[in-house]
Short mmCIF file of C-alpha atoms in Angstrom, two decimals:
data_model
loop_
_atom_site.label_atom_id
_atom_site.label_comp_id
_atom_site.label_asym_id
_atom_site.label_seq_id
_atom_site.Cartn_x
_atom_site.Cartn_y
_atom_site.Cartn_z
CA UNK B 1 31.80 28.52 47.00
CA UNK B 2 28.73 29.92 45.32
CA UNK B 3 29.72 28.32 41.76
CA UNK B 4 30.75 25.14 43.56
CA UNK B 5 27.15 25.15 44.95
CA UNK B 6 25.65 25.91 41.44
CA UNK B 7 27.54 23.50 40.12
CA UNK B 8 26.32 20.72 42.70
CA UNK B 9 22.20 22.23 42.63
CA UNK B 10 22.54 21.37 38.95
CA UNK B 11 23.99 18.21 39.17
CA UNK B 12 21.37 17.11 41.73
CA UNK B 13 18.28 18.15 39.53
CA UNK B 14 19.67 16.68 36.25
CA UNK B 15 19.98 13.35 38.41
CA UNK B 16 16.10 14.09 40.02
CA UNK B 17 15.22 14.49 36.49
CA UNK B 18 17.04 11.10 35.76
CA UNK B 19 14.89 9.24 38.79
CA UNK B 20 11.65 11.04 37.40
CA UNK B 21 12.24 9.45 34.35
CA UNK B 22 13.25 6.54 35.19
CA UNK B 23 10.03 5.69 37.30
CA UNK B 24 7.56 6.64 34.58
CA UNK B 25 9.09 4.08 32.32
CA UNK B 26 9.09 1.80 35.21
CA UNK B 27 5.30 1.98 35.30
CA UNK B 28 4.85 2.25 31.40
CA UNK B 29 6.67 -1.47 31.39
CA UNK B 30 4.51 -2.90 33.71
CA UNK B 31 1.65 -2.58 31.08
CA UNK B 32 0.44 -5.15 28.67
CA UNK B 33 2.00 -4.56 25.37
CA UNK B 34 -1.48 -2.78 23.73
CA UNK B 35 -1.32 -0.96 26.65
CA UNK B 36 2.08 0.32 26.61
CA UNK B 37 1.82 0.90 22.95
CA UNK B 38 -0.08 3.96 23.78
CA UNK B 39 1.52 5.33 26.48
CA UNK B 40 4.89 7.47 26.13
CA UNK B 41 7.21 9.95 27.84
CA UNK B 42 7.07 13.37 26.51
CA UNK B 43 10.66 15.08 27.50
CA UNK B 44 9.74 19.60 27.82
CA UNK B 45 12.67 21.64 28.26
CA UNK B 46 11.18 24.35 30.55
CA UNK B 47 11.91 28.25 30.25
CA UNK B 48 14.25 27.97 33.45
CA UNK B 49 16.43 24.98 32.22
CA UNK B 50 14.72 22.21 33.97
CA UNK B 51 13.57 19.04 32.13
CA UNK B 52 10.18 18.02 32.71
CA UNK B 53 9.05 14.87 32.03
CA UNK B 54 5.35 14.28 31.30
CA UNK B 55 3.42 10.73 30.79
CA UNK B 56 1.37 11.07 27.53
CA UNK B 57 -1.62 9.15 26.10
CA UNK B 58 -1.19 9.18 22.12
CA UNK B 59 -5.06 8.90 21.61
CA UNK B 60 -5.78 12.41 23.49
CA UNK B 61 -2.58 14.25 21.84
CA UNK B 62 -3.20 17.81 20.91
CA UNK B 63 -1.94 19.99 18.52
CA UNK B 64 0.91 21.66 20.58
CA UNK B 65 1.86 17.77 21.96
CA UNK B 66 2.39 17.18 18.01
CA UNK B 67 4.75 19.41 17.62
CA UNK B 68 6.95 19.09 20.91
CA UNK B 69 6.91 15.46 19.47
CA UNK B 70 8.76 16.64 16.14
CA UNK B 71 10.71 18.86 17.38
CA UNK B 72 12.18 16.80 19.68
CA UNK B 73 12.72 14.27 17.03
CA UNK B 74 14.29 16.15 14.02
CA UNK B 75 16.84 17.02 16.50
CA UNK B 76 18.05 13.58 15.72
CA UNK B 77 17.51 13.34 11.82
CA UNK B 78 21.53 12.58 11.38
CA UNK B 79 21.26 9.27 13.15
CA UNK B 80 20.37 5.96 11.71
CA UNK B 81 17.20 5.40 13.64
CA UNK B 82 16.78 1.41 11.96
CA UNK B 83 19.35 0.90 14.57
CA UNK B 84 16.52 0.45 16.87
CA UNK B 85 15.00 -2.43 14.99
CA UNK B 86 18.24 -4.28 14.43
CA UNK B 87 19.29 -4.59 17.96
CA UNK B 88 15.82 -6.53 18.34
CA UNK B 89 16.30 -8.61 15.88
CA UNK B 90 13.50 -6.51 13.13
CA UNK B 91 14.54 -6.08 9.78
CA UNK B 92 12.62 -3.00 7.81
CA UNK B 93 11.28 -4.86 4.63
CA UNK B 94 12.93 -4.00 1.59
CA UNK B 95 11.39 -4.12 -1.96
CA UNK B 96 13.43 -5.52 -5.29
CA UNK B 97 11.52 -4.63 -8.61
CA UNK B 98 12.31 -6.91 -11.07
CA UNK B 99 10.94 -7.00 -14.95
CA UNK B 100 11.90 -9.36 -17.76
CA UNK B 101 10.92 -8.84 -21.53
CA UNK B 102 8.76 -6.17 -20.50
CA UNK B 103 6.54 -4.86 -23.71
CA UNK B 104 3.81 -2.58 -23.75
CA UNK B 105 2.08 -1.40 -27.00
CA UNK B 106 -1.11 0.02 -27.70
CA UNK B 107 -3.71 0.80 -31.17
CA UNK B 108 -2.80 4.07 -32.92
CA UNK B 109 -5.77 5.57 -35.62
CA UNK B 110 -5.40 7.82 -38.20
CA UNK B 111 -7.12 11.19 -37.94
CA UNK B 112 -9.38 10.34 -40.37
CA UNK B 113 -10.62 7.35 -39.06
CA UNK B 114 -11.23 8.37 -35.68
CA UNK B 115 -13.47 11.44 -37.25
CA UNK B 116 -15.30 8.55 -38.96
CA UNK B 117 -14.11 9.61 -42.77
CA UNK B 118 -12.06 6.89 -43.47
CA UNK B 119 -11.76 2.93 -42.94
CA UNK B 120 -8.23 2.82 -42.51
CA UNK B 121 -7.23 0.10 -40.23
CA UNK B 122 -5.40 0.88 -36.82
CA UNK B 123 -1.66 0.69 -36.52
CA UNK B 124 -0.17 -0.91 -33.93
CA UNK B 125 2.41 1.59 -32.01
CA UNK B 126 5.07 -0.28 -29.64
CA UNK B 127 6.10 2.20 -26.51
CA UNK B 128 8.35 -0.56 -24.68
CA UNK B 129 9.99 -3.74 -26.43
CA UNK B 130 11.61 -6.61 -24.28
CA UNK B 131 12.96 -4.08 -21.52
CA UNK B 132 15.00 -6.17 -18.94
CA UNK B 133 16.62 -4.73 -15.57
CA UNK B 134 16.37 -4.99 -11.59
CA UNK B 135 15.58 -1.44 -9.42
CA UNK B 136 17.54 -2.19 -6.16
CA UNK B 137 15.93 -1.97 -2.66
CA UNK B 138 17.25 0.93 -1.11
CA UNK B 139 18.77 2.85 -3.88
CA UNK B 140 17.70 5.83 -5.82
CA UNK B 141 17.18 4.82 -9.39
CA UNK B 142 17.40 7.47 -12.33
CA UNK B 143 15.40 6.49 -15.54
CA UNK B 144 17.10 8.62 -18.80
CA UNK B 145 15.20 8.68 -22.23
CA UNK B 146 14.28 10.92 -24.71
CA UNK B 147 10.70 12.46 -25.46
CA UNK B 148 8.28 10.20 -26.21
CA UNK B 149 10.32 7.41 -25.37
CA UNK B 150 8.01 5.02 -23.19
CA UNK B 151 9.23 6.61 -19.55
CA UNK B 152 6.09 7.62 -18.46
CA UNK B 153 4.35 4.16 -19.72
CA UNK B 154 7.16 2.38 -17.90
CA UNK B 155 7.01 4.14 -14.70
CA UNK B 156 3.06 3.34 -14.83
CA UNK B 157 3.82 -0.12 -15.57
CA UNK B 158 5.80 -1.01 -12.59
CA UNK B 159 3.74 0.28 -10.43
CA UNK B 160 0.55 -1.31 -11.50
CA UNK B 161 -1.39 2.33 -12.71
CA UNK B 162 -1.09 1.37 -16.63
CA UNK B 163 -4.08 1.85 -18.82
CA UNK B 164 -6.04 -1.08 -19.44
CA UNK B 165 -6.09 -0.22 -23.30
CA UNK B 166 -2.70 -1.13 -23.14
CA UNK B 167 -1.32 -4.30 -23.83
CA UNK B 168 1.45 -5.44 -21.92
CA UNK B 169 3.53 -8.46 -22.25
CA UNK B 170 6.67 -9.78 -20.07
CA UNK B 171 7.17 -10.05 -16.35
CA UNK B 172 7.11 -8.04 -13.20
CA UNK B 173 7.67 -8.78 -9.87
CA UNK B 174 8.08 -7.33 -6.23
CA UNK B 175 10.45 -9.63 -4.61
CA UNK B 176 9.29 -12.43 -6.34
CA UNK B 177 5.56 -11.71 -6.47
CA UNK B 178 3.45 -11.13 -9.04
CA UNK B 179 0.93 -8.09 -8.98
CA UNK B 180 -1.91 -10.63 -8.85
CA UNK B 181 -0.46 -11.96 -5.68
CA UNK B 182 -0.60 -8.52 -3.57
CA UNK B 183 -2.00 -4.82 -4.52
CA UNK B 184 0.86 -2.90 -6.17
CA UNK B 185 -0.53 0.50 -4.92
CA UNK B 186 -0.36 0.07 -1.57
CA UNK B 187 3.12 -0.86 -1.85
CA UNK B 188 4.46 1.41 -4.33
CA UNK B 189 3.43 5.43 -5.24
CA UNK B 190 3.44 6.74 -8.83
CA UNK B 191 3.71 10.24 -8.60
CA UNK B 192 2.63 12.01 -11.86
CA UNK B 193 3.26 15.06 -13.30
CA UNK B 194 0.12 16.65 -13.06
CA UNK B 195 -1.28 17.70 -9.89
CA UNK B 196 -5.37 17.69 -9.57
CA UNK B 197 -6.72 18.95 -6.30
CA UNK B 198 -10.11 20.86 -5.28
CA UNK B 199 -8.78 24.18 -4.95
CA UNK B 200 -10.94 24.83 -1.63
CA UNK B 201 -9.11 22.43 0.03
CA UNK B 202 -6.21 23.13 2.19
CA UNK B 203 -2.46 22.07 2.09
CA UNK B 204 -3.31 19.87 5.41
CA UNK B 205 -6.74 18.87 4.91
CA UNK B 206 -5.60 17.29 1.35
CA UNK B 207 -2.70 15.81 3.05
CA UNK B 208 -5.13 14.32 5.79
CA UNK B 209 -7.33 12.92 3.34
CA UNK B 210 -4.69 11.23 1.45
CA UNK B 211 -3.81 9.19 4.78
CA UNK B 212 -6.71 8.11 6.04
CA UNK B 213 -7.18 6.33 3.06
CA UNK B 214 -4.84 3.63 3.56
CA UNK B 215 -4.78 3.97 7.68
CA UNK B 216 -1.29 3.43 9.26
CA UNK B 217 -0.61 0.34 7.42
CA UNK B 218 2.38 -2.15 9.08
CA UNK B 219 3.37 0.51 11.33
CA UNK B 220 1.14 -0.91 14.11
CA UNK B 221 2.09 -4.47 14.04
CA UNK B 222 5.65 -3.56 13.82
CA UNK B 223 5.52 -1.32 16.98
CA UNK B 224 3.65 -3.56 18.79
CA UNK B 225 7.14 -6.39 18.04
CA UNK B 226 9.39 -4.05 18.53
CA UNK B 227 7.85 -3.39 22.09
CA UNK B 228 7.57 -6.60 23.06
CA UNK B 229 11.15 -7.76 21.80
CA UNK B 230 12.58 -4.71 23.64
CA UNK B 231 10.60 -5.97 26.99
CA UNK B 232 12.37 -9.30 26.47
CA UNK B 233 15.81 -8.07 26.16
CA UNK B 234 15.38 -5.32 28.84
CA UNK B 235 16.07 -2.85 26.41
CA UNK B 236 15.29 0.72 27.61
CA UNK B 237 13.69 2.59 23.59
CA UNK B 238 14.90 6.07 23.02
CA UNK B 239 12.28 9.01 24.44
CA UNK B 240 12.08 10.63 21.85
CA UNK B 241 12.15 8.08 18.82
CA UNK B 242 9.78 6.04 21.13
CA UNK B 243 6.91 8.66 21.34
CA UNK B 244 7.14 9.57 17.72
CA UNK B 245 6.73 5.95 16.70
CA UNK B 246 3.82 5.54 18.94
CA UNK B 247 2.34 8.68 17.79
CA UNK B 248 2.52 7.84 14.45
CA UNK B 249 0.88 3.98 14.76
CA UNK B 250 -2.33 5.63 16.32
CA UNK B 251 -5.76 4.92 14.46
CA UNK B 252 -8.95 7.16 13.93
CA UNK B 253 -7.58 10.51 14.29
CA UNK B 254 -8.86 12.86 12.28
CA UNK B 255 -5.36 15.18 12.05
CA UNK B 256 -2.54 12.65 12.59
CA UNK B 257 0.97 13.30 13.63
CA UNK B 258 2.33 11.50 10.33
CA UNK B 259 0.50 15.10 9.13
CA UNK B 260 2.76 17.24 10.56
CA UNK B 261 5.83 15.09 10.16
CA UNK B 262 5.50 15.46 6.75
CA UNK B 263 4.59 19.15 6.04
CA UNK B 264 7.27 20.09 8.22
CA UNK B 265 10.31 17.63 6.62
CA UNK B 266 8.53 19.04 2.72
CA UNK B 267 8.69 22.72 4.20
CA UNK B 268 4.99 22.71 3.96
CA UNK B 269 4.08 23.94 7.63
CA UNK B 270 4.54 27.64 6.36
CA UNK B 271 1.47 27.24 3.78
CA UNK B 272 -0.40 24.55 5.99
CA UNK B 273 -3.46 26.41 6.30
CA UNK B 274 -3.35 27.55 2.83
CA UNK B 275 -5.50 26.76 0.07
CA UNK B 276 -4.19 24.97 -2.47
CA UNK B 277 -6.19 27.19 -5.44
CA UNK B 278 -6.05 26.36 -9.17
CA UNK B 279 -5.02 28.27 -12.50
CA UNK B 280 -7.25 31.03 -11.97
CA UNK B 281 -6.66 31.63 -8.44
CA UNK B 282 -3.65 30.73 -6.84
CA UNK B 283 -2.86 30.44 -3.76
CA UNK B 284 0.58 28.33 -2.71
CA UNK B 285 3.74 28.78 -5.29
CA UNK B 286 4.11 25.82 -7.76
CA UNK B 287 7.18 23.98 -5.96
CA UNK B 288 4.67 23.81 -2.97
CA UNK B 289 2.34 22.45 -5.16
CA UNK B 290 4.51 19.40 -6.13
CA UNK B 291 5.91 19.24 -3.21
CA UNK B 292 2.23 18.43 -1.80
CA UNK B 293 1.38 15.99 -4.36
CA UNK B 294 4.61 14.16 -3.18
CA UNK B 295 3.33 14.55 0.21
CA UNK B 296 -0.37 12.73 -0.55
CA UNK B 297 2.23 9.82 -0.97
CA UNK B 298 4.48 9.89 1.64
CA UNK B 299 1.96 9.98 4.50
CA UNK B 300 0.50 6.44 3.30
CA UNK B 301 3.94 5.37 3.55
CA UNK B 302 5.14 3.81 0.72
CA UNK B 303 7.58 1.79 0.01
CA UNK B 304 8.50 2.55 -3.25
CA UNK B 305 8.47 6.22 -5.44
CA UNK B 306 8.07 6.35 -9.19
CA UNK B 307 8.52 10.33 -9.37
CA UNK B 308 8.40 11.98 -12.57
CA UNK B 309 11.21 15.18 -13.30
CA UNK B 310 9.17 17.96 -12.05
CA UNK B 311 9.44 16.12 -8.55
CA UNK B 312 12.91 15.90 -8.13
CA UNK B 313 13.77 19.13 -6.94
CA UNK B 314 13.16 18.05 -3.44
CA UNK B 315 15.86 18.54 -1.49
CA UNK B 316 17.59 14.77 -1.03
CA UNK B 317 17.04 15.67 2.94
CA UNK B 318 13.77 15.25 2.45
CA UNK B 319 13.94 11.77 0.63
CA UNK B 320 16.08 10.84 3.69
CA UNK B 321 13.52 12.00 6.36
CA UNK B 322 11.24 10.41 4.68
CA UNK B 323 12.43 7.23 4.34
#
């Protein structure tokens, strides 16, 4: 009899918890879409087994609310979370890279001339010569060459960060646009091989810095569809995926959630606090080191990565996370 009554005491507060629930997203969809955009359900598993369900503002979160919010999340990384756009009707946007007769070349001087001791003329030096292909959206694409082959200069090249001394002839295009139709950076992230930071800073702060510069980009106006489609259809968003999206779209904050997502899918929340240091003094290992430079990238969330060989030790994991 005792276990039968156990049995029924626990029924009856996972179903209280149920009703709980229930009525705080009752109230949350009575708001105006802005309104609602910024106001979540934050589910807290309590030392004693109950679930406690707490109404959150995402413009007064806190540290500890942060990382409840991933936590509860990553629990989930196996699932295909784009699900929740599709049954609304959302596609994500994908990106197709296309480049025909692409040529770069550049002036090459002799030794002599460049210390002033001789007028020999320049030499023209071709890197690239009518290079053709298409980089899939949603694929991972492995560039092979030998030294000194043009990769670098290529990788620059299709994502807008080639030198100006260069000369480039030929054709690319980012589903059909040309770079002087839209601003290739935002869009797409070379990653280069050399990582320059100010060695006083720390893993977060640079990581901070890095994503206020471009602000939360699409993420807002995508939400703010997404909720209203899912009104329409009476469609009831998962807790947890729902806070973490809202979390993320929030503008202004000085230490954003995006923050922590990302140090903690990179394995960078052991060294957060850590200085990044230089040569002479350092301070975080040299995997970390990339692993933060990739991380300056990934919290203005881009759609596209040019990575260079030292960066592809991350695990794939965290390209999947990520994306």
């Amino acid at each position: 009899m005792e276990l039968s009554a156990g049995v029924f005491n626990k029924s009856s507060r996972r179903g209280k918890d149920d009703e709980d629930e229930e009525l705080k997203w009752v109230a949350i969809e009575r708001l105006p879409t802005y309104d609602r955009m910024r106001i979540g359900v934050l589910k807290q598993v309590l030392d004693n087994g109950n679930v406690w369900h707490t109404e959150i503002d995402f413009t007064k979160l806190k540290s500890q609310d942060n990382m409840k919010i991933i936590e509860n999340a990553l629990k989930f990384v196996e699932e295909d979370n784009e699900w929740f756009l599709l049954q609304v009707g959302i596609e994500t946007p994908k990106i197709e890279v296309r480049f025909e007769n692409l040529s770069i070349e550049g002036d090459a001087y002799a030794l002599f001339r460049i210390l002033r001791l001789s007028p020999s003329k320049k030499r023209i030096n071709t890197i690239l010569q009518d290079v053709n292909g298409i980089v899939k959206p949603s694929r991972m694409t492995l560039f092979l060459g030998p030294p000194n082959s043009g990769k670098t200069s290529f990788l620059q090249a299709l994502s807008g960060k080639l030198d100006n001394k260069l000369r480039v002839t030929g054709k690319i295009t980012y589903c059909g646009h040309n770079f002087s139709e839209f601003v290739p950076q935002r869009t797409c992230a070379y990653i280069s091989q050399h990582d320059l930071y100010h060695c006083e800073m720390i893993v977060r702060e640079i990581l901070d810095f890095s994503r206020r510069g471009l602000g939360v980009g699409t993420r807002f106006d995508m939400l703010a569809e997404l909720s209203r489609r899912e009104k329409e259809a009476g469609i009831k968003p998962d807790p947890e995926i729902d806070v973490l999206m809202k979390a993320t779209t929030m503008k202004g904050k000085k230490s954003s959630l995006v923050t922590d997502y990302v140090l903690k899918i990179l394995g960078l929340d052991i060294c957060a606090d850590i200085h990044v240091g230089d040569e002479m003094r350092r301070e975080i290992s040299d995997g970390q080191n990339k692993r933060v430079t990739t991380g300056t990238y990934l919290v203005k969330i881009a759609r596209e990565a040019k990575l260079h060989k030292e960066h592809l030790f991350i695990h794939t994991l965290h390209i999947n996370l990520c994306i």
